[in-house]
């Protein structure tokens, strides 16, 4: 069994590999639905009655993947701690185990923080690849927390022609820190990064908008963005949260989710849009999921247009973590990465 800390995982997992692993999973899932099994995640609210701590959650996310020869299980254990940034710690902590289902042998235990960030970003990268217009020049990053780094990296991976990045964070200092850190750690991208004092300034000219916040109401309106913008929304992971306004949802020509079942319970933006009698959008207007997008099987009326707003909403699913973690585990086994431990 290989023990893989964050440094090892970070060194041996890149964005393109994660995108490829998830696209392969989606094609495999379409061709062989029974090869991938991912029950709905178990979510336990934490500190729900403790006023000294912000309410967070603990998640258990198992999935099995059969690759045509062997079957594997990956289990991610996640704790979301909203107070951690004040402790200079990541909001999301996680570990992942990968085991061989033939023998039950655990192949690897690895840090799950970076994998969570990369796989979430890879989903946005895939959505951007298929939904955003082909000649994008700019991207806005709304919310400059830990998730935002790889979200931007993913968009730049599939749209390397982008030259300008607009940043906005509720805490201006956070945006300045993001700018410094991204320029230092992601030297492969030759982009101009601009910190915006107003959110409207960040989204006004953006071809792509990445949103990753804990907001509870829409952050911008449809008349504040370009008519051909693509939006990746990865925050608002609870029914009571919302970062994409009803007018943006209802005016999007395509609305795609990563996971059909999970989105009905966790995609706060869409849940609230559907439940609002003043909003024209309902679940019946959903264009489809990421699998349908990648395999080309979206319902006939869901067509891509370079002149209309498109929206991708991500809530995550254990199968995506499993695909990326399995890639890392196989790399570790082949290259003897990390620390080998007899169990």
mmCIF file of C-alpha atoms in Angstrom:
data_model
loop_
_atom_site.group_PDB
_atom_site.id
_atom_site.type_symbol
_atom_site.label_atom_id
_atom_site.label_comp_id
_atom_site.label_asym_id
_atom_site.label_seq_id
_atom_site.Cartn_x
_atom_site.Cartn_y
_atom_site.Cartn_z
ATOM 1 C CA UNK A 1 0.000 0.000 0.000
ATOM 2 C CA UNK A 2 1.225 3.455 -0.912
ATOM 3 C CA UNK A 3 0.799 6.465 1.366
ATOM 4 C CA UNK A 4 0.581 9.606 -0.751
ATOM 5 C CA UNK A 5 0.657 12.995 0.930
ATOM 6 C CA UNK A 6 -0.423 16.222 -0.723
ATOM 7 C CA UNK A 7 3.073 16.983 -2.036
ATOM 8 C CA UNK A 8 3.257 13.646 -3.858
ATOM 9 C CA UNK A 9 -0.265 13.908 -5.248
ATOM 10 C CA UNK A 10 0.341 17.466 -6.424
ATOM 11 C CA UNK A 11 3.597 16.526 -8.138
ATOM 12 C CA UNK A 12 2.146 13.597 -10.060
ATOM 13 C CA UNK A 13 -1.351 14.837 -10.961
ATOM 14 C CA UNK A 14 -1.843 17.509 -13.598
ATOM 15 C CA UNK A 15 -5.033 19.069 -14.903
ATOM 16 C CA UNK A 16 -4.960 17.476 -18.339
ATOM 17 C CA UNK A 17 -4.609 14.014 -16.787
ATOM 18 C CA UNK A 18 -7.630 14.682 -14.548
ATOM 19 C CA UNK A 19 -9.704 15.949 -17.476
ATOM 20 C CA UNK A 20 -8.775 12.885 -19.534
ATOM 21 C CA UNK A 21 -9.585 10.504 -16.655
ATOM 22 C CA UNK A 22 -13.041 12.014 -16.138
ATOM 23 C CA UNK A 23 -13.874 12.162 -19.842
ATOM 24 C CA UNK A 24 -12.881 8.494 -20.113
ATOM 25 C CA UNK A 25 -15.122 7.724 -17.127
ATOM 26 C CA UNK A 26 -18.070 9.525 -18.742
ATOM 27 C CA UNK A 27 -17.690 7.609 -22.004
ATOM 28 C CA UNK A 28 -17.292 4.354 -20.079
ATOM 29 C CA UNK A 29 -20.351 5.137 -17.981
ATOM 30 C CA UNK A 30 -22.413 5.760 -21.104
ATOM 31 C CA UNK A 31 -21.287 2.539 -22.765
ATOM 32 C CA UNK A 32 -21.419 0.365 -19.631
ATOM 33 C CA UNK A 33 -23.754 1.912 -17.009
ATOM 34 C CA UNK A 34 -23.218 -0.953 -14.567
ATOM 35 C CA UNK A 35 -19.434 -0.600 -14.525
ATOM 36 C CA UNK A 36 -19.520 2.508 -12.310
ATOM 37 C CA UNK A 37 -21.508 2.569 -9.081
ATOM 38 C CA UNK A 38 -21.714 5.653 -6.901
ATOM 39 C CA UNK A 39 -24.487 5.787 -4.304
ATOM 40 C CA UNK A 40 -25.622 9.162 -3.097
ATOM 41 C CA UNK A 41 -23.143 10.627 -0.663
ATOM 42 C CA UNK A 42 -23.800 10.610 3.070
ATOM 43 C CA UNK A 43 -23.798 14.185 4.391
ATOM 44 C CA UNK A 44 -23.811 14.991 8.099
ATOM 45 C CA UNK A 45 -24.182 18.610 9.175
ATOM 46 C CA UNK A 46 -21.610 19.631 11.771
ATOM 47 C CA UNK A 47 -21.961 22.151 14.622
ATOM 48 C CA UNK A 48 -25.575 22.784 13.692
ATOM 49 C CA UNK A 49 -26.407 23.935 17.236
ATOM 50 C CA UNK A 50 -23.018 25.323 18.269
ATOM 51 C CA UNK A 51 -22.809 29.122 18.024
ATOM 52 C CA UNK A 52 -19.036 29.092 18.560
ATOM 53 C CA UNK A 53 -18.415 27.389 15.199
ATOM 54 C CA UNK A 54 -19.755 27.987 11.702
ATOM 55 C CA UNK A 55 -21.913 25.128 10.501
ATOM 56 C CA UNK A 56 -20.035 22.787 8.174
ATOM 57 C CA UNK A 57 -20.490 19.208 7.045
ATOM 58 C CA UNK A 58 -18.885 15.776 6.892
ATOM 59 C CA UNK A 59 -19.295 13.665 3.767
ATOM 60 C CA UNK A 60 -18.655 10.021 2.978
ATOM 61 C CA UNK A 61 -18.390 9.347 -0.765
ATOM 62 C CA UNK A 62 -17.827 5.753 -1.995
ATOM 63 C CA UNK A 63 -17.699 4.576 -5.627
ATOM 64 C CA UNK A 64 -16.670 1.477 -7.533
ATOM 65 C CA UNK A 65 -15.145 1.434 -11.014
ATOM 66 C CA UNK A 66 -14.761 -1.620 -13.250
ATOM 67 C CA UNK A 67 -12.315 -0.997 -16.088
ATOM 68 C CA UNK A 68 -13.059 -4.116 -18.103
ATOM 69 C CA UNK A 69 -10.485 -6.203 -16.243
ATOM 70 C CA UNK A 70 -10.470 -5.211 -12.582
ATOM 71 C CA UNK A 71 -12.827 -3.478 -10.207
ATOM 72 C CA UNK A 72 -11.727 -0.865 -7.691
ATOM 73 C CA UNK A 73 -13.347 0.998 -4.827
ATOM 74 C CA UNK A 74 -12.474 4.570 -3.907
ATOM 75 C CA UNK A 75 -13.854 6.162 -0.755
ATOM 76 C CA UNK A 76 -13.446 9.853 0.001
ATOM 77 C CA UNK A 77 -13.986 11.179 3.517
ATOM 78 C CA UNK A 78 -14.462 14.939 3.559
ATOM 79 C CA UNK A 79 -14.903 17.512 6.303
ATOM 80 C CA UNK A 80 -15.884 21.066 5.373
ATOM 81 C CA UNK A 81 -14.758 23.550 8.035
ATOM 82 C CA UNK A 82 -15.846 27.136 7.210
ATOM 83 C CA UNK A 83 -13.753 28.577 10.080
ATOM 84 C CA UNK A 84 -10.491 27.101 8.805
ATOM 85 C CA UNK A 85 -9.331 30.070 6.692
ATOM 86 C CA UNK A 86 -8.970 32.078 9.919
ATOM 87 C CA UNK A 87 -6.666 29.291 11.131
ATOM 88 C CA UNK A 88 -4.661 29.413 7.895
ATOM 89 C CA UNK A 89 -6.008 25.972 7.023
ATOM 90 C CA UNK A 90 -8.027 24.839 3.972
ATOM 91 C CA UNK A 91 -11.798 24.926 4.262
ATOM 92 C CA UNK A 92 -12.053 21.401 2.876
ATOM 93 C CA UNK A 93 -10.023 18.501 4.279
ATOM 94 C CA UNK A 94 -10.169 15.017 2.792
ATOM 95 C CA UNK A 95 -8.514 11.618 2.429
ATOM 96 C CA UNK A 96 -9.186 8.964 -0.197
ATOM 97 C CA UNK A 97 -8.622 5.214 -0.082
ATOM 98 C CA UNK A 98 -8.359 3.095 -3.233
ATOM 99 C CA UNK A 99 -8.701 -0.682 -3.012
ATOM 100 C CA UNK A 100 -8.730 -3.696 -5.325
ATOM 101 C CA UNK A 101 -12.137 -5.353 -5.088
ATOM 102 C CA UNK A 102 -10.816 -8.773 -6.123
ATOM 103 C CA UNK A 103 -8.675 -9.118 -3.008
ATOM 104 C CA UNK A 104 -9.833 -6.233 -0.846
ATOM 105 C CA UNK A 105 -6.239 -5.005 -0.737
ATOM 106 C CA UNK A 106 -5.872 -1.282 -0.166
ATOM 107 C CA UNK A 107 -3.631 0.035 -2.926
ATOM 108 C CA UNK A 108 -3.283 3.587 -1.693
ATOM 109 C CA UNK A 109 -4.338 6.097 0.931
ATOM 110 C CA UNK A 110 -3.917 9.609 -0.350
ATOM 111 C CA UNK A 111 -4.542 13.207 0.518
ATOM 112 C CA UNK A 112 -7.893 14.180 -0.964
ATOM 113 C CA UNK A 113 -7.735 17.974 -0.758
ATOM 114 C CA UNK A 114 -5.849 18.490 -3.997
ATOM 115 C CA UNK A 115 -7.758 15.710 -5.764
ATOM 116 C CA UNK A 116 -11.037 17.371 -4.751
ATOM 117 C CA UNK A 117 -9.839 20.710 -6.076
ATOM 118 C CA UNK A 118 -8.511 19.213 -9.315
ATOM 119 C CA UNK A 119 -11.463 16.945 -10.070
ATOM 120 C CA UNK A 120 -13.938 19.770 -9.383
ATOM 121 C CA UNK A 121 -11.952 22.047 -11.642
ATOM 122 C CA UNK A 122 -11.614 19.339 -14.293
ATOM 123 C CA UNK A 123 -15.416 19.157 -14.479
ATOM 124 C CA UNK A 124 -15.529 22.901 -15.157
ATOM 125 C CA UNK A 125 -12.736 22.472 -17.693
ATOM 126 C CA UNK A 126 -14.710 19.803 -19.536
ATOM 127 C CA UNK A 127 -17.873 21.930 -19.471
ATOM 128 C CA UNK A 128 -15.903 24.929 -20.757
ATOM 129 C CA UNK A 129 -14.391 22.806 -23.523
ATOM 130 C CA UNK A 130 -17.836 21.897 -24.872
ATOM 131 C CA UNK A 131 -19.978 24.898 -23.884
ATOM 132 C CA UNK A 132 -17.853 28.069 -24.067
ATOM 133 C CA UNK A 133 -17.281 29.841 -27.356
ATOM 134 C CA UNK A 134 -14.108 28.893 -29.182
ATOM 135 C CA UNK A 135 -12.397 32.304 -29.178
ATOM 136 C CA UNK A 136 -12.485 33.217 -25.476
ATOM 137 C CA UNK A 137 -10.088 35.975 -24.446
ATOM 138 C CA UNK A 138 -10.945 36.562 -20.779
ATOM 139 C CA UNK A 139 -12.160 34.838 -17.627
ATOM 140 C CA UNK A 140 -13.526 36.221 -14.362
ATOM 141 C CA UNK A 141 -12.817 34.482 -11.062
ATOM 142 C CA UNK A 142 -15.528 35.249 -8.516
ATOM 143 C CA UNK A 143 -14.471 33.991 -5.095
ATOM 144 C CA UNK A 144 -10.722 33.555 -4.627
ATOM 145 C CA UNK A 145 -10.638 30.693 -2.116
ATOM 146 C CA UNK A 146 -8.813 27.390 -2.385
ATOM 147 C CA UNK A 147 -11.050 26.007 -5.143
ATOM 148 C CA UNK A 148 -10.475 28.999 -7.406
ATOM 149 C CA UNK A 149 -6.832 28.217 -8.281
ATOM 150 C CA UNK A 150 -7.499 24.947 -10.058
ATOM 151 C CA UNK A 151 -10.767 26.270 -11.497
ATOM 152 C CA UNK A 152 -8.761 28.922 -13.312
ATOM 153 C CA UNK A 153 -6.057 26.408 -14.225
ATOM 154 C CA UNK A 154 -8.693 24.124 -15.779
ATOM 155 C CA UNK A 155 -10.223 26.891 -17.889
ATOM 156 C CA UNK A 156 -6.794 27.966 -19.128
ATOM 157 C CA UNK A 157 -5.963 24.327 -19.931
ATOM 158 C CA UNK A 158 -8.889 24.025 -22.359
ATOM 159 C CA UNK A 159 -8.819 27.657 -23.529
ATOM 160 C CA UNK A 160 -5.090 28.539 -23.590
ATOM 161 C CA UNK A 161 -5.793 31.542 -25.835
ATOM 162 C CA UNK A 162 -7.159 33.467 -22.842
ATOM 163 C CA UNK A 163 -5.053 36.540 -22.052
ATOM 164 C CA UNK A 164 -6.910 38.400 -19.284
ATOM 165 C CA UNK A 165 -8.092 37.264 -15.850
ATOM 166 C CA UNK A 166 -10.406 39.422 -13.704
ATOM 167 C CA UNK A 167 -10.523 38.713 -9.967
ATOM 168 C CA UNK A 168 -13.135 39.612 -7.398
ATOM 169 C CA UNK A 169 -13.348 38.457 -3.801
ATOM 170 C CA UNK A 170 -15.557 39.686 -0.985
ATOM 171 C CA UNK A 171 -12.345 40.304 0.942
ATOM 172 C CA UNK A 172 -10.156 42.419 -1.358
ATOM 173 C CA UNK A 173 -7.014 41.122 0.325
ATOM 174 C CA UNK A 174 -7.952 37.586 -0.712
ATOM 175 C CA UNK A 175 -7.995 38.613 -4.379
ATOM 176 C CA UNK A 176 -4.578 40.259 -4.069
ATOM 177 C CA UNK A 177 -3.188 37.112 -2.434
ATOM 178 C CA UNK A 178 -4.688 34.987 -5.184
ATOM 179 C CA UNK A 179 -3.052 37.142 -7.852
ATOM 180 C CA UNK A 180 0.371 36.807 -6.229
ATOM 181 C CA UNK A 181 0.069 33.083 -5.578
ATOM 182 C CA UNK A 182 -1.309 32.182 -9.012
ATOM 183 C CA UNK A 183 1.404 34.138 -10.834
ATOM 184 C CA UNK A 184 4.036 32.406 -8.691
ATOM 185 C CA UNK A 185 2.728 28.833 -8.845
ATOM 186 C CA UNK A 186 1.213 28.619 -12.344
ATOM 187 C CA UNK A 187 4.010 30.041 -14.443
ATOM 188 C CA UNK A 188 2.896 28.101 -17.530
ATOM 189 C CA UNK A 189 0.146 30.662 -18.167
ATOM 190 C CA UNK A 190 0.991 34.030 -19.728
ATOM 191 C CA UNK A 191 -2.025 36.041 -18.565
ATOM 192 C CA UNK A 192 -2.638 39.530 -17.234
ATOM 193 C CA UNK A 193 -4.380 39.348 -13.866
ATOM 194 C CA UNK A 194 -6.520 42.304 -12.784
ATOM 195 C CA UNK A 195 -8.019 42.672 -9.315
ATOM 196 C CA UNK A 196 -11.418 44.392 -9.434
ATOM 197 C CA UNK A 197 -12.881 46.422 -6.584
ATOM 198 C CA UNK A 198 -16.440 45.832 -7.831
ATOM 199 C CA UNK A 199 -17.884 42.486 -8.853
ATOM 200 C CA UNK A 200 -19.630 44.126 -11.806
ATOM 201 C CA UNK A 201 -16.253 45.237 -13.174
ATOM 202 C CA UNK A 202 -14.976 41.657 -13.049
ATOM 203 C CA UNK A 203 -17.863 40.054 -14.936
ATOM 204 C CA UNK A 204 -18.727 42.816 -17.423
ATOM 205 C CA UNK A 205 -16.266 41.831 -20.177
ATOM 206 C CA UNK A 206 -15.575 38.202 -19.237
ATOM 207 C CA UNK A 207 -16.108 35.454 -21.808
ATOM 208 C CA UNK A 208 -16.081 32.871 -19.005
ATOM 209 C CA UNK A 209 -17.066 33.335 -15.356
ATOM 210 C CA UNK A 210 -15.921 30.930 -12.643
ATOM 211 C CA UNK A 211 -17.963 31.233 -9.440
ATOM 212 C CA UNK A 212 -16.978 29.437 -6.222
ATOM 213 C CA UNK A 213 -18.506 31.085 -3.153
ATOM 214 C CA UNK A 214 -20.718 30.408 -0.147
ATOM 215 C CA UNK A 215 -23.214 33.071 -1.223
ATOM 216 C CA UNK A 216 -26.910 32.794 -0.432
ATOM 217 C CA UNK A 217 -28.212 35.051 -3.194
ATOM 218 C CA UNK A 218 -27.393 35.717 -6.830
ATOM 219 C CA UNK A 219 -24.163 37.659 -7.228
ATOM 220 C CA UNK A 220 -24.799 39.281 -10.612
ATOM 221 C CA UNK A 221 -27.715 39.806 -12.980
ATOM 222 C CA UNK A 222 -28.102 38.859 -16.613
ATOM 223 C CA UNK A 223 -27.719 42.485 -17.743
ATOM 224 C CA UNK A 224 -24.307 42.722 -16.045
ATOM 225 C CA UNK A 225 -22.673 40.022 -18.203
ATOM 226 C CA UNK A 226 -21.997 39.483 -21.877
ATOM 227 C CA UNK A 227 -24.720 37.824 -23.942
ATOM 228 C CA UNK A 228 -22.326 35.005 -24.910
ATOM 229 C CA UNK A 229 -20.772 34.269 -21.512
ATOM 230 C CA UNK A 230 -20.192 30.747 -20.224
ATOM 231 C CA UNK A 231 -20.536 30.299 -16.439
ATOM 232 C CA UNK A 232 -19.032 27.580 -14.244
ATOM 233 C CA UNK A 233 -20.777 27.568 -10.845
ATOM 234 C CA UNK A 234 -19.218 25.286 -8.237
ATOM 235 C CA UNK A 235 -20.248 26.915 -4.956
ATOM 236 C CA UNK A 236 -23.803 26.879 -3.520
ATOM 237 C CA UNK A 237 -23.602 23.178 -2.710
ATOM 238 C CA UNK A 238 -26.612 23.219 -0.395
ATOM 239 C CA UNK A 239 -30.282 23.926 -1.148
ATOM 240 C CA UNK A 240 -30.158 27.101 0.963
ATOM 241 C CA UNK A 241 -27.148 28.535 -0.886
ATOM 242 C CA UNK A 242 -27.226 30.499 -4.133
ATOM 243 C CA UNK A 243 -24.681 32.376 -6.248
ATOM 244 C CA UNK A 244 -26.356 32.404 -9.690
ATOM 245 C CA UNK A 245 -29.466 34.579 -9.886
ATOM 246 C CA UNK A 246 -32.802 33.334 -11.221
ATOM 247 C CA UNK A 247 -32.641 35.700 -14.190
ATOM 248 C CA UNK A 248 -29.274 34.262 -15.225
ATOM 249 C CA UNK A 249 -30.547 30.694 -14.902
ATOM 250 C CA UNK A 250 -33.733 31.384 -16.858
ATOM 251 C CA UNK A 251 -31.874 33.255 -19.623
ATOM 252 C CA UNK A 252 -29.240 30.558 -20.175
ATOM 253 C CA UNK A 253 -29.620 28.706 -23.464
ATOM 254 C CA UNK A 254 -27.990 25.625 -21.924
ATOM 255 C CA UNK A 255 -28.000 24.525 -18.294
ATOM 256 C CA UNK A 256 -25.887 21.429 -17.646
ATOM 257 C CA UNK A 257 -25.150 19.696 -14.330
ATOM 258 C CA UNK A 258 -22.397 17.243 -13.477
ATOM 259 C CA UNK A 259 -24.645 14.825 -11.578
ATOM 260 C CA UNK A 260 -28.395 14.537 -12.157
ATOM 261 C CA UNK A 261 -29.285 12.922 -8.828
ATOM 262 C CA UNK A 262 -27.018 15.075 -6.679
ATOM 263 C CA UNK A 263 -28.094 18.334 -8.281
ATOM 264 C CA UNK A 264 -31.737 17.797 -7.258
ATOM 265 C CA UNK A 265 -30.671 17.882 -3.590
ATOM 266 C CA UNK A 266 -27.601 20.128 -3.586
ATOM 267 C CA UNK A 267 -27.625 22.615 -6.490
ATOM 268 C CA UNK A 268 -29.027 25.532 -4.521
ATOM 269 C CA UNK A 269 -29.056 27.886 -7.528
ATOM 270 C CA UNK A 270 -31.235 25.543 -9.576
ATOM 271 C CA UNK A 271 -33.385 24.312 -6.707
ATOM 272 C CA UNK A 272 -34.338 27.853 -5.779
ATOM 273 C CA UNK A 273 -34.910 28.867 -9.394
ATOM 274 C CA UNK A 274 -37.275 25.918 -9.864
ATOM 275 C CA UNK A 275 -39.109 26.612 -6.611
ATOM 276 C CA UNK A 276 -39.613 30.329 -7.300
ATOM 277 C CA UNK A 277 -42.974 30.939 -8.943
ATOM 278 C CA UNK A 278 -41.657 34.167 -10.478
ATOM 279 C CA UNK A 279 -38.848 32.317 -12.287
ATOM 280 C CA UNK A 280 -39.589 30.720 -15.654
ATOM 281 C CA UNK A 281 -36.943 28.000 -15.265
ATOM 282 C CA UNK A 282 -37.852 24.517 -14.020
ATOM 283 C CA UNK A 283 -36.048 21.188 -13.867
ATOM 284 C CA UNK A 284 -37.819 20.325 -17.113
ATOM 285 C CA UNK A 285 -35.653 22.973 -18.810
ATOM 286 C CA UNK A 286 -32.409 21.278 -17.755
ATOM 287 C CA UNK A 287 -30.368 20.539 -20.881
ATOM 288 C CA UNK A 288 -28.765 17.423 -19.402
ATOM 289 C CA UNK A 289 -25.705 16.260 -17.534
ATOM 290 C CA UNK A 290 -21.987 16.252 -18.255
ATOM 291 C CA UNK A 291 -22.103 12.690 -19.565
ATOM 292 C CA UNK A 292 -24.698 13.645 -22.163
ATOM 293 C CA UNK A 293 -22.668 16.735 -23.060
ATOM 294 C CA UNK A 294 -19.430 14.797 -23.600
ATOM 295 C CA UNK A 295 -21.023 11.902 -25.471
ATOM 296 C CA UNK A 296 -23.181 14.156 -27.632
ATOM 297 C CA UNK A 297 -26.500 12.812 -26.405
ATOM 298 C CA UNK A 298 -28.076 15.988 -24.977
ATOM 299 C CA UNK A 299 -31.747 16.332 -25.731
ATOM 300 C CA UNK A 300 -32.339 17.661 -29.234
ATOM 301 C CA UNK A 301 -33.475 21.139 -28.239
ATOM 302 C CA UNK A 302 -30.281 21.737 -26.199
ATOM 303 C CA UNK A 303 -27.986 23.293 -28.774
ATOM 304 C CA UNK A 304 -24.774 25.197 -28.266
ATOM 305 C CA UNK A 305 -24.664 28.777 -29.480
ATOM 306 C CA UNK A 306 -21.721 31.157 -29.415
ATOM 307 C CA UNK A 307 -24.199 34.021 -28.927
ATOM 308 C CA UNK A 308 -26.026 32.885 -25.801
ATOM 309 C CA UNK A 309 -25.274 32.446 -22.107
ATOM 310 C CA UNK A 310 -24.466 28.900 -21.005
ATOM 311 C CA UNK A 311 -24.376 27.609 -17.423
ATOM 312 C CA UNK A 312 -22.622 24.614 -15.888
ATOM 313 C CA UNK A 313 -23.572 23.744 -12.323
ATOM 314 C CA UNK A 314 -21.341 21.351 -10.379
ATOM 315 C CA UNK A 315 -22.114 19.626 -7.092
ATOM 316 C CA UNK A 316 -19.650 16.743 -7.382
ATOM 317 C CA UNK A 317 -20.031 12.976 -7.278
ATOM 318 C CA UNK A 318 -17.917 10.174 -5.857
ATOM 319 C CA UNK A 319 -17.348 8.654 -9.293
ATOM 320 C CA UNK A 320 -15.346 11.710 -10.377
ATOM 321 C CA UNK A 321 -13.124 11.493 -7.309
ATOM 322 C CA UNK A 322 -12.724 7.766 -7.923
ATOM 323 C CA UNK A 323 -11.606 8.240 -11.539
ATOM 324 C CA UNK A 324 -8.889 10.727 -10.594
ATOM 325 C CA UNK A 325 -7.831 8.866 -7.434
ATOM 326 C CA UNK A 326 -7.570 5.611 -9.392
ATOM 327 C CA UNK A 327 -5.300 7.317 -11.928
ATOM 328 C CA UNK A 328 -3.075 8.529 -9.085
ATOM 329 C CA UNK A 329 -3.090 5.104 -7.379
ATOM 330 C CA UNK A 330 -2.044 3.348 -10.579
ATOM 331 C CA UNK A 331 0.742 5.884 -11.094
ATOM 332 C CA UNK A 332 1.890 5.275 -7.513
ATOM 333 C CA UNK A 333 1.908 1.509 -8.002
ATOM 334 C CA UNK A 334 3.815 1.691 -11.294
ATOM 335 C CA UNK A 335 6.376 4.259 -10.129
ATOM 336 C CA UNK A 336 6.543 3.347 -6.417
ATOM 337 C CA UNK A 337 5.480 6.837 -5.409
ATOM 338 C CA UNK A 338 5.078 7.975 -1.837
ATOM 339 C CA UNK A 339 5.801 5.680 1.097
ATOM 340 C CA UNK A 340 5.242 1.944 0.793
ATOM 341 C CA UNK A 341 3.611 0.404 3.854
ATOM 342 C CA UNK A 342 2.841 -3.232 4.673
ATOM 343 C CA UNK A 343 -0.667 -3.460 6.050
#
